[in-house]
DNA sequence: TTGAAAGCGTTACCAG
DNA sequence: CTGGTAACGCTTTCAA
């Protein structure tokens, strides 16, 4: 069961390997014609022989020779994360449509691991990388950018990084939107819980919250907890907040939202009566919770597709683009003033 | 910024390319010694030069020459699916630990697309494939198996497929467990909703349900709906079931569980009072729903890790193994008889 | 429109 | 232990 090579096809079709290579790489133009400097009849014969013999291109060989691979790498922090799971699919679909294969690998919010992965994917000759940066990963990203491999930052920005594409959410607007919803409903003591992760998306959502509060002359208060260790912190924060008569709380990530809802339930507290809540990202829990929960939705499909578009444009030599997309607010019962 | 090759390293270190290749491929044994037929001092020098020059192996070249790629492909139906998102991470971690890179691509429950993806990953010289088969994908899988690429079936079995590894859940036990819980609690009219997907996991969960029912001489009833179009069906089914005095219902997938819980909420029905429920897979919603929800949990970590182990053993020439893992039952309020 | 031939960077083989 | 050299299968000049 030897593998069929371009040479086998050439021999069988009675043409040179060059011709076969041309034909196999030719894209069909709009009229369905093969667009390559080959006699159409010859081309048809080659195509027929190739499919009869079951020829499959060997990407390793093509990649070695051409330096390209038609493969892009996507490096989220955590594939199992809800936001990235959704976006990955959009990225994959779009990339396939454009003739690219996608590689996934997660950094687990670990800068060093991100570095290793970056090296690995570059060794695999990927044509470009879509990455959600994590704290401590700047050096790794810089190295890649320096080595001229196109990079698109997704979801999280890195200050002062030149030459990279960016596809981000307008996180300040998201924070403002969420906070304004609460304030418009008449809640006054609005606080926020965030992670100490040091990533742009979180700090900008916080900035949005602060802007909205100060715009109405209200006092801001943000609680911080550590990613992965938030459980006990959050319970303490919620207890304390309710005791201090806090009206409402804004959660800038899905995991915090889920955690807070669970904590409220555990403590026997009701939203919005005891504490109004605005959550982040989409999830079944927002519609299934006792009262439905207001939340900010990111345009996953656009985020995914745009990041692929920007990256592939860069691969084709275009200048890196920066795209900021707008979030949507879904109103639920958790912000309804009695 | 030319790329450093093995040849550059060889020249700089004053040795042959062969030596460099040996050193770069040598694994460190337990005592940290490089295990290869090279003088340790020479090896150290090569290592030093390689890192000083910033040498990175070119995988395309290695793969072309050796036929191996140290890469495996994972093909779930849907990366964004909760079950697979979780399992993907485990697979990735384990594979990395064993020195393999992982490729993801989803089949979207579409046999034809599965075929295309299979071809694509094979063209990329992957050493093996972990796949969750979907209806209509048997032909594609068979072709791969015939071409001697190791394949492990994950989560779903395909009857009569020889020469593949398998890592599955004991789905019959899962169905039985769920049903027995309901019956033990005293529910009698227990029904089930399933998809018309024709995949083994669902039909076995159904078999488990039927066995548990017949074992106690009770009448079985299974409703079917179509994947992706279940919303209206489910509402009708639930309305009808409650009208007929059905006690309890078993949902064999997460998506059905979420849908039924949403429907109950929408119809103003309470679990377990109006209808007891056992769901499937893990999710925040089970703990956040008004009453917590009983559900079957799959051992994600083991499923992921075992599938990698079995696959890599096959890559190393071992015979395909079949592993069946046992689910766990988490009891919640949704099955508590008043 | 066609073909010959030169590599891409590695690993495998064989000889010393 | 070490080194030369031939592939691997493809793309890409360049020339016909």
XYZ file of C-alpha atoms (C1' of nucleotides) in Angstrom:
708
model
C 0.000 0.000 0.000
C 2.624 2.535 -1.075
C 1.721 6.132 -1.048
C 0.911 7.663 -4.415
C 3.246 10.518 -5.275
C 3.144 13.254 -7.818
C 5.606 11.201 -9.831
C 3.257 8.242 -10.082
C 0.553 10.501 -11.388
C 2.936 12.101 -13.870
C 4.069 8.765 -15.230
C 0.552 7.387 -15.533
C -0.706 10.529 -17.241
C 2.339 10.713 -19.463
C 3.353 14.209 -18.411
C 6.041 15.769 -16.254
C 5.842 16.244 -12.516
C 5.839 19.973 -13.106
C 2.552 19.755 -14.940
C 0.996 17.698 -12.216
C 2.179 20.157 -9.604
C 0.674 23.021 -11.594
C -2.637 21.282 -11.947
C -2.871 20.175 -8.333
C -2.185 23.691 -7.109
C -4.406 25.493 -9.572
C -7.429 27.203 -8.131
C -10.642 27.088 -10.105
C -11.669 30.556 -11.181
C -15.280 31.718 -11.101
C -16.154 29.994 -14.369
C -14.864 26.696 -13.023
C -11.867 26.766 -15.317
C -8.548 25.765 -13.914
C -6.404 28.819 -13.815
C -2.918 27.638 -14.743
C -0.628 27.554 -17.746
C -1.660 24.054 -18.742
C -3.620 22.783 -21.667
C -7.159 22.182 -20.367
C -7.265 18.706 -21.864
C -3.966 17.784 -20.275
C -5.188 19.202 -17.005
C -8.358 17.139 -17.131
C -6.340 14.019 -17.802
C -4.053 14.738 -14.876
C -7.012 15.353 -12.601
C -8.617 12.124 -13.707
C -5.467 10.084 -13.160
C -4.837 11.714 -9.807
C -8.245 10.837 -8.470
C -8.141 7.353 -10.009
C -4.838 6.613 -8.316
C -5.988 8.248 -5.104
C -3.248 10.826 -5.037
C -2.933 12.892 -1.866
C -0.604 15.806 -1.620
C 2.163 15.398 0.943
C 2.022 18.604 2.919
C 5.338 18.047 4.613
C 7.104 17.974 1.280
C 5.210 20.956 -0.057
C 5.826 22.892 3.095
C 9.498 22.035 3.163
C 10.026 23.148 -0.375
C 7.815 26.227 -0.408
C 8.277 27.452 3.143
C 4.517 27.861 3.422
C 2.189 25.386 5.077
C -1.358 26.701 4.681
C -1.690 26.091 8.350
C -2.379 28.581 11.105
C -2.082 28.096 14.818
C -4.656 29.246 17.346
C -3.500 29.614 20.922
C -6.230 30.400 23.425
C -5.578 30.250 27.154
C -7.794 27.315 27.549
C -9.588 25.384 24.861
C -12.128 24.168 27.365
C -13.062 27.720 28.229
C -16.553 28.494 27.015
C -15.684 31.653 25.171
C -12.831 30.089 23.265
C -14.619 26.858 22.580
C -17.245 28.865 20.742
C -14.800 31.075 18.946
C -12.556 28.193 17.926
C -15.302 26.745 15.844
C -15.829 30.013 13.990
C -12.121 30.326 13.381
C -11.918 26.806 12.091
C -14.850 27.206 9.716
C -13.553 30.431 8.303
C -10.010 29.153 7.927
C -11.168 26.047 6.117
C -13.187 28.163 3.770
C -10.023 30.047 2.917
C -8.015 26.881 2.427
C -6.176 26.840 5.713
C -5.879 24.140 8.317
C -5.994 25.067 11.968
C -3.861 23.927 14.847
C -5.018 24.431 18.429
C -2.973 24.499 21.587
C -3.732 26.224 24.846
C -1.393 28.219 27.010
C -3.259 27.635 30.299
C -2.632 31.258 31.244
C 1.042 30.380 31.606
C 3.569 32.609 29.910
C 6.273 29.987 29.807
C 4.023 27.377 28.291
C 2.925 29.956 25.752
C 6.556 30.373 24.802
C 7.050 26.652 24.307
C 3.949 26.364 22.210
C 4.987 29.298 20.078
C 8.324 27.653 19.388
C 6.646 24.382 18.588
C 4.178 25.828 16.141
C 6.859 27.846 14.427
C 8.936 24.719 14.060
C 5.867 23.310 12.365
C 6.087 26.070 9.779
C 2.726 27.603 10.508
C 2.012 30.572 8.288
C 0.532 32.639 11.076
C -0.692 32.629 14.657
C -3.848 33.811 16.373
C -3.187 34.185 20.063
C -4.975 35.304 23.195
C -2.035 36.631 25.175
C -1.634 35.825 28.826
C 0.373 37.519 31.535
C 4.044 36.877 31.095
C 3.631 35.909 27.484
C 4.771 39.201 25.993
C 8.330 38.069 25.474
C 7.243 34.977 23.621
C 4.946 36.960 21.370
C 7.620 39.502 20.680
C 10.030 36.813 19.599
C 7.545 35.451 17.127
C 6.750 38.870 15.760
C 10.459 39.527 15.338
C 10.842 36.365 13.353
C 8.328 37.783 10.869
C 5.585 35.268 11.464
C 2.254 37.133 11.266
C 0.465 37.333 14.600
C -3.063 38.405 15.448
C -4.002 39.235 19.027
C -7.463 38.007 19.868
C -9.594 39.159 22.784
C -6.694 40.650 24.711
C -4.422 43.505 23.822
C -0.766 43.904 24.637
C 0.417 47.475 25.027
C 3.193 48.645 22.795
C 3.376 45.608 20.583
C 3.974 46.753 17.013
C 3.376 44.880 13.821
C 0.607 42.626 15.027
C -3.016 42.464 13.965
C -5.666 42.867 16.614
C -9.238 41.748 16.928
C -10.670 42.907 20.201
C -13.893 43.632 21.951
C -14.667 47.185 22.935
C -14.201 46.219 26.549
C -14.561 49.724 27.913
C -17.953 49.937 26.233
C -18.857 46.550 27.683
C -18.059 47.699 31.203
C -19.968 50.933 30.677
C -22.977 49.193 29.162
C -23.273 46.800 32.043
C -22.866 49.487 34.662
C -25.184 51.955 32.953
C -27.888 49.332 32.772
C -27.706 48.977 36.545
C -27.575 52.711 37.146
C -30.427 53.397 34.742
C -32.549 50.903 36.632
C -31.926 52.920 39.761
C -29.236 50.882 41.493
C -26.717 53.131 43.209
C -24.207 51.082 45.136
C -22.784 49.149 42.238
C -19.561 47.197 42.697
C -17.492 44.822 40.610
C -15.408 41.678 41.078
C -12.429 41.031 38.829
C -9.360 38.846 38.532
C -5.791 39.872 39.204
C -4.760 38.533 35.818
C -3.316 41.695 34.369
C -4.867 41.286 30.957
C -6.249 44.124 28.934
C -9.789 42.874 28.550
C -10.349 42.820 32.286
C -8.732 46.147 33.025
C -10.717 47.807 30.261
C -13.988 46.361 31.439
C -13.048 47.781 34.805
C -12.254 51.146 33.239
C -15.703 51.124 31.644
C -17.293 50.431 34.990
C -15.330 53.230 36.646
C -16.207 55.699 33.897
C -19.884 54.941 34.213
C -19.791 55.358 37.964
C -17.811 58.592 38.040
C -19.956 60.032 35.266
C -22.785 60.008 37.797
C -20.650 60.964 40.720
C -20.936 57.577 42.398
C -18.273 55.798 44.389
C -16.515 52.918 42.632
C -15.363 49.758 44.323
C -13.687 46.807 42.658
C -12.871 43.544 44.438
C -10.081 41.352 43.165
C -9.649 37.624 43.360
C -7.254 35.126 41.869
C -8.057 33.058 38.809
C -8.577 29.441 39.790
C -8.841 30.222 43.502
C -11.863 32.462 43.501
C -14.395 30.242 45.281
C -13.843 31.261 48.880
C -12.954 34.865 48.033
C -16.196 35.370 46.204
C -18.307 34.081 49.049
C -16.607 36.443 51.423
C -16.949 39.365 49.022
C -20.639 38.740 48.435
C -21.425 38.347 52.136
C -19.601 41.545 52.908
C -21.162 43.457 50.034
C -24.682 42.493 50.969
C -23.980 43.386 54.565
C -22.801 46.830 53.455
C -26.014 47.301 51.512
C -24.490 47.003 48.056
C -27.224 47.115 45.390
C -25.711 45.460 42.411
C -22.609 43.800 41.071
C -20.956 43.553 37.653
C -19.046 40.388 36.735
C -16.647 40.828 33.822
C -16.177 37.137 32.962
C -18.292 34.064 32.611
C -16.501 32.153 35.334
C -17.068 34.932 37.845
C -20.700 35.175 36.811
C -21.283 31.476 37.343
C -19.472 31.595 40.630
C -21.451 34.536 41.943
C -24.767 33.005 40.918
C -23.796 29.788 42.673
C -22.756 31.733 45.748
C -26.025 33.671 45.872
C -27.919 30.422 45.684
C -25.767 28.895 48.385
C -26.258 31.853 50.693
C -29.978 31.855 50.048
C -29.828 35.301 48.480
C -32.089 36.338 45.617
C -31.311 38.461 42.616
C -32.267 41.208 42.043
C -33.896 41.614 45.464
C -30.748 41.104 47.525
C -28.231 41.887 44.812
C -28.688 42.780 41.155
C -26.281 41.093 38.767
C -24.872 41.630 35.282
C -22.860 38.719 33.936
C -20.588 38.182 30.962
C -20.602 35.921 27.891
C -23.311 33.536 26.813
C -24.441 30.523 28.747
C -27.483 28.422 29.382
C -27.316 29.400 33.025
C -28.433 32.955 32.320
C -31.786 31.795 31.036
C -32.157 28.921 33.482
C -31.392 30.781 36.685
C -34.426 31.482 38.886
C -34.617 34.972 37.509
C -33.014 35.253 34.110
C -29.722 37.083 34.252
C -28.681 40.203 32.331
C -25.396 39.739 30.555
C -22.973 41.117 28.009
C -22.578 39.093 24.832
C -19.501 39.127 22.633
C -19.906 38.704 18.889
C -18.119 35.343 18.763
C -18.628 34.689 15.098
C -17.287 38.051 14.055
C -14.374 37.869 16.463
C -13.410 34.500 15.035
C -13.886 35.324 11.404
C -12.249 38.719 11.570
C -9.200 37.323 13.281
C -8.774 34.811 10.492
C -9.276 37.456 7.837
C -6.788 39.837 9.371
C -4.231 37.072 9.802
C -4.528 35.755 6.276
C -4.316 39.269 4.879
C -1.088 39.639 6.811
C 0.174 36.339 5.453
C -0.483 37.725 2.009
C 1.622 40.718 2.847
C -0.975 43.283 3.853
C -0.406 45.563 6.812
C -1.759 44.431 10.166
C -5.220 45.709 10.930
C -6.821 46.462 14.272
C -10.490 45.731 14.655
C -12.650 46.567 17.628
C -16.032 44.903 17.837
C -19.007 45.994 19.863
C -20.663 43.890 22.553
C -24.397 43.490 23.011
C -26.400 43.697 26.196
C -29.071 41.124 26.954
C -31.506 42.245 29.628
C -32.828 39.727 32.096
C -34.632 39.691 35.409
C -31.523 40.084 37.508
C -31.417 43.849 36.960
C -35.127 44.621 37.298
C -35.751 47.044 40.146
C -38.743 45.784 42.100
C 17.182 36.435 9.420
C 17.898 33.097 7.785
C 16.708 30.040 9.512
C 19.351 28.005 11.332
C 19.622 24.481 9.989
C 21.192 21.364 11.264
C 24.030 22.019 8.864
C 24.849 25.379 10.431
C 25.049 23.740 13.811
C 27.238 20.961 12.456
C 29.663 23.382 10.868
C 29.878 25.594 13.940
C 30.385 22.625 16.251
C 32.836 21.018 13.875
C 30.941 17.770 13.534
C 28.815 16.073 10.909
C 25.124 16.616 10.402
C 24.568 13.019 11.428
C 25.914 13.698 14.870
C 23.759 16.733 15.303
C 20.718 14.763 14.226
C 21.533 12.061 16.760
C 21.934 14.544 19.555
C 18.819 16.509 18.725
C 16.712 13.373 18.674
C 18.175 11.736 21.736
C 15.885 11.392 24.683
C 17.320 11.934 28.115
C 17.111 8.765 30.138
C 16.184 8.747 33.824
C 19.657 9.771 34.948
C 19.579 12.778 32.658
C 22.142 11.268 30.340
C 21.609 11.618 26.643
C 20.899 8.194 25.303
C 22.616 8.078 21.923
C 25.800 6.734 20.382
C 27.647 10.003 20.739
C 30.521 11.013 22.940
C 28.984 12.930 25.854
C 31.423 15.793 25.427
C 30.646 16.073 21.735
C 26.966 15.936 22.540
C 27.277 18.744 25.057
C 29.122 20.869 22.564
C 26.461 20.273 19.945
C 23.722 21.131 22.410
C 25.504 24.296 23.391
C 26.021 25.413 19.796
C 22.446 24.578 18.887
C 21.000 26.703 21.632
C 23.502 29.500 21.031
C 22.561 29.649 17.367
C 18.888 29.278 18.168
C 18.440 26.121 16.181
C 14.874 24.872 15.747
C 14.100 21.577 14.152
C 12.173 21.849 10.907
C 9.301 19.445 11.368
C 8.327 19.458 7.743
C 11.717 18.170 6.746
C 11.829 15.605 9.519
C 8.366 14.435 8.729
C 9.072 14.202 5.027
C 12.156 12.141 5.567
C 10.968 9.913 8.374
C 7.331 9.520 7.511
C 6.474 10.284 11.103
C 5.307 13.623 12.397
C 4.788 13.296 16.154
C 1.434 14.809 15.542
C -1.974 13.330 16.175
C -5.327 14.563 14.975
C -8.410 14.801 17.131
C -11.736 14.963 15.353
C -14.732 15.572 17.582
C -18.132 16.398 16.132
C -18.013 19.847 17.474
C -15.170 21.517 19.296
C -17.573 23.949 20.895
C -19.525 21.099 22.415
C -19.114 21.072 26.162
C -18.120 17.455 26.457
C -15.454 17.678 23.806
C -14.159 21.023 24.910
C -13.364 19.456 28.253
C -11.931 16.309 26.826
C -9.813 18.130 24.268
C -7.836 19.757 26.986
C -7.069 16.428 28.634
C -6.048 14.966 25.318
C -3.800 17.879 24.585
C -2.094 17.770 27.968
C -1.466 14.078 27.789
C -0.232 14.185 24.220
C 2.190 16.988 24.982
C 3.514 15.030 27.904
C 4.270 12.192 25.522
C 5.908 14.447 22.984
C 3.083 14.759 20.521
C 1.412 17.792 19.052
C -2.330 17.816 18.586
C -4.429 18.954 15.679
C -8.134 19.638 16.140
C -10.858 19.740 13.535
C -14.550 19.100 13.947
C -16.817 17.086 11.726
C -20.041 18.913 12.656
C -21.864 15.584 12.694
C -21.433 15.473 8.930
C -20.073 12.284 7.398
C -18.842 13.959 4.257
C -17.014 16.671 6.120
C -15.484 13.986 8.309
C -14.171 12.361 5.143
C -12.585 15.574 3.941
C -10.970 16.226 7.267
C -9.622 12.694 7.418
C -8.014 13.156 4.030
C -6.589 16.482 5.036
C -5.029 15.248 8.247
C -3.578 12.228 6.524
C -2.056 14.487 3.925
C -0.485 16.252 6.872
C 1.223 13.005 7.831
C -0.402 12.685 11.234
C 0.766 9.590 13.068
C -2.676 8.727 14.353
C -6.234 9.909 14.731
C -8.665 10.097 17.634
C -12.166 10.412 16.285
C -15.717 10.595 17.576
C -17.527 8.994 14.663
C -20.711 10.493 13.313
C -23.458 8.988 11.226
C -22.325 8.464 7.672
C -18.694 8.643 8.621
C -18.027 4.905 8.631
C -16.704 4.849 5.089
C -14.228 7.604 5.809
C -12.997 5.878 8.935
C -12.663 2.587 7.126
C -10.536 4.168 4.460
C -8.177 5.556 7.038
C -7.953 2.271 8.870
C -7.202 0.530 5.587
C -4.362 2.902 4.930
C -2.793 1.703 8.185
C -3.052 4.963 10.075
C -3.861 4.117 13.713
C -7.343 5.193 14.734
C -8.960 5.383 18.152
C -12.718 5.697 18.454
C -13.685 7.998 21.278
C -17.084 8.207 22.944
C -18.900 6.443 20.125
C -18.510 2.943 18.818
C -18.866 1.745 15.248
C -20.064 -1.827 14.870
C -17.871 -4.215 12.987
C -14.892 -1.939 12.589
C -11.753 -4.015 13.060
C -8.278 -2.842 13.887
C -9.213 0.316 15.737
C -8.680 1.234 19.347
C -11.696 2.211 21.391
C -12.203 4.330 24.460
C -15.836 4.400 25.369
C -18.180 5.031 28.227
C -20.209 2.156 29.554
C -23.293 3.777 28.112
C -25.616 0.921 28.972
C -24.595 1.281 32.597
C -25.143 5.023 32.362
C -28.681 4.534 31.119
C -29.372 1.937 33.767
C -27.902 4.042 36.552
C -30.001 7.031 35.666
C -33.176 5.008 35.331
C -32.570 2.965 38.459
C -32.092 6.112 40.466
C -35.531 7.259 39.401
C -37.121 3.890 39.989
C -35.470 3.485 43.378
C -36.875 6.823 44.415
C -40.310 5.500 43.599
C -41.001 7.052 40.218
C -42.867 4.643 37.979
C -43.747 6.310 34.703
C -40.252 7.056 33.536
C -39.655 8.093 29.930
C -36.709 9.250 27.878
C -35.984 11.700 25.075
C -33.225 10.961 22.594
C -31.897 12.086 19.226
C -32.283 10.276 15.943
C -28.546 10.455 15.402
C -27.857 6.762 15.052
C -24.726 6.807 17.170
C -23.820 4.053 19.566
C -23.610 6.118 22.724
C -27.224 7.191 22.440
C -28.606 3.808 21.507
C -26.746 2.177 24.380
C -27.931 4.712 26.888
C -31.381 3.902 25.587
C -30.722 0.179 25.957
C -29.711 0.773 29.558
C -32.929 2.655 30.191
C -34.981 -0.123 28.616
C -33.214 -2.821 30.618
C -33.834 -1.012 33.866
C -37.503 -0.577 33.043
C -38.170 -4.125 31.884
C -36.252 -5.505 34.862
C -39.070 -4.108 36.990
C -41.797 -4.934 34.523
C -42.483 -1.299 33.685
C -43.486 0.084 30.303
C -40.742 1.891 28.372
C -41.285 4.905 26.200
C -38.642 6.810 24.279
C -39.312 10.028 22.370
C -37.070 11.009 19.484
C -36.170 14.409 18.188
C -33.697 15.730 15.660
C -30.340 17.194 16.605
C -30.335 20.929 16.060
C -34.118 21.117 15.691
C -35.198 19.882 19.071
C -36.639 23.058 20.587
C -40.251 22.773 19.517
C -40.313 18.983 19.693
C -39.189 18.992 23.267
C -41.833 21.447 24.365
C -44.514 19.295 22.794
C -43.097 16.120 24.298
C -42.901 17.596 27.793
C -46.427 19.042 27.644
C -47.774 15.721 26.479
C -45.797 13.708 29.018
C -46.951 15.798 31.949
C -50.530 15.603 30.692
C -50.241 11.823 30.608
C -49.003 11.803 34.179
C -45.417 10.875 33.410
C -43.329 10.909 36.605
C -39.816 11.353 35.436
C -37.626 11.724 32.394
C -34.065 10.709 31.520
C -32.037 12.906 29.176
C -29.036 11.167 27.635
C -27.125 14.277 26.503
C -26.253 17.653 27.886
C -28.034 19.556 25.153
C -31.277 17.706 25.794
C -30.894 18.252 29.514
C -30.449 21.983 29.103
C -33.343 22.126 26.707
C -35.696 20.244 28.980
C -34.776 22.357 31.994
C -35.414 25.487 29.956
C -38.714 24.090 28.761
C -39.844 23.227 32.280
C -39.035 26.736 33.371
C -40.861 28.190 30.396
C -43.946 26.102 31.057
C -43.879 26.983 34.729
C -43.332 23.364 35.720
C -41.248 22.366 38.717
C -38.853 19.489 39.099
C -39.239 17.052 40.774
C -42.855 17.923 41.677
C -44.192 17.990 38.114
C -41.460 15.935 36.499
C -38.323 14.377 37.921
C -35.218 14.742 35.763
C -31.862 13.036 35.304
C -29.482 14.889 33.005
C -26.165 14.071 31.377
C -22.630 15.470 31.526
C -21.348 18.200 33.780
C -22.508 21.768 33.722
C -22.967 24.739 35.985
C -26.673 24.611 35.280
C -27.143 21.447 37.316
C -26.110 23.169 40.505
C -27.680 26.509 39.647
C -31.136 25.307 38.669
C -33.870 26.003 41.223
C -33.544 22.494 42.520
C -30.174 20.987 41.812
C -30.327 18.387 39.077
C -29.223 14.750 39.221
C -26.930 13.849 36.378
C -24.541 11.300 34.950
C -20.905 12.351 34.796
C -18.382 10.961 32.349
C -14.760 10.597 33.459
C -13.446 13.208 31.016
C -9.862 13.107 32.137
C -9.622 9.357 31.853
C -11.415 9.275 28.536
C -8.990 11.814 27.145
C -5.847 10.324 28.567
C -6.710 6.739 27.769
C -7.505 7.597 24.168
C -4.081 9.165 23.797
C -2.372 6.225 25.450
C -4.127 3.673 23.311
C -3.397 5.630 20.164
C 0.274 6.116 20.898
C 0.643 2.468 21.804
C -0.825 1.660 18.418
C 1.565 4.074 16.741
C 4.351 2.153 18.434
C 3.013 -1.033 16.948
C 0.969 -2.447 19.781
C -2.384 -4.055 19.133
C -5.449 -1.834 19.417
C -7.032 -1.877 22.841
C -10.639 -1.366 23.811
C -11.341 0.444 27.043
C -14.711 0.948 28.645
C -14.948 3.488 31.424
C -17.606 3.768 34.071
C -19.806 6.819 34.568
C -20.677 8.341 37.917
C -24.042 9.435 39.181
C -24.444 12.757 40.960
C -27.662 13.002 42.949
C -29.489 16.285 43.108
C -32.878 17.582 44.091
C -34.522 16.830 40.773
C -35.037 13.168 41.658
C -36.112 13.552 45.272
C -39.583 12.111 45.808
C -41.537 14.562 47.924
C 2.267 24.905 -23.013
C 5.761 21.647 -21.389
C 9.863 19.458 -19.027
C 14.550 18.868 -16.580
C 16.775 19.590 -12.684
C 17.956 21.906 -8.430
C 17.119 22.025 -4.014
C 14.119 22.580 0.885
C 16.319 20.267 5.944
C 16.073 16.081 7.773
C 16.889 11.178 8.742
C 18.569 6.498 7.293
C 22.036 3.789 5.671
C 26.498 2.262 5.310
C 31.216 2.702 5.869
C 35.066 3.828 8.616
C 31.735 6.751 18.164
C 31.791 9.479 13.626
C 30.952 11.076 8.855
C 29.474 10.955 3.874
C 25.624 10.717 1.034
C 21.308 9.322 -0.744
C 16.793 9.815 -0.462
C 11.822 11.858 1.198
C 7.961 14.425 -2.381
C 7.311 18.595 -3.588
C 7.775 23.554 -5.751
C 10.321 26.473 -8.486
C 13.390 28.380 -11.602
C 14.936 28.143 -16.272
C 15.041 26.687 -20.720
C 12.801 24.555 -24.651
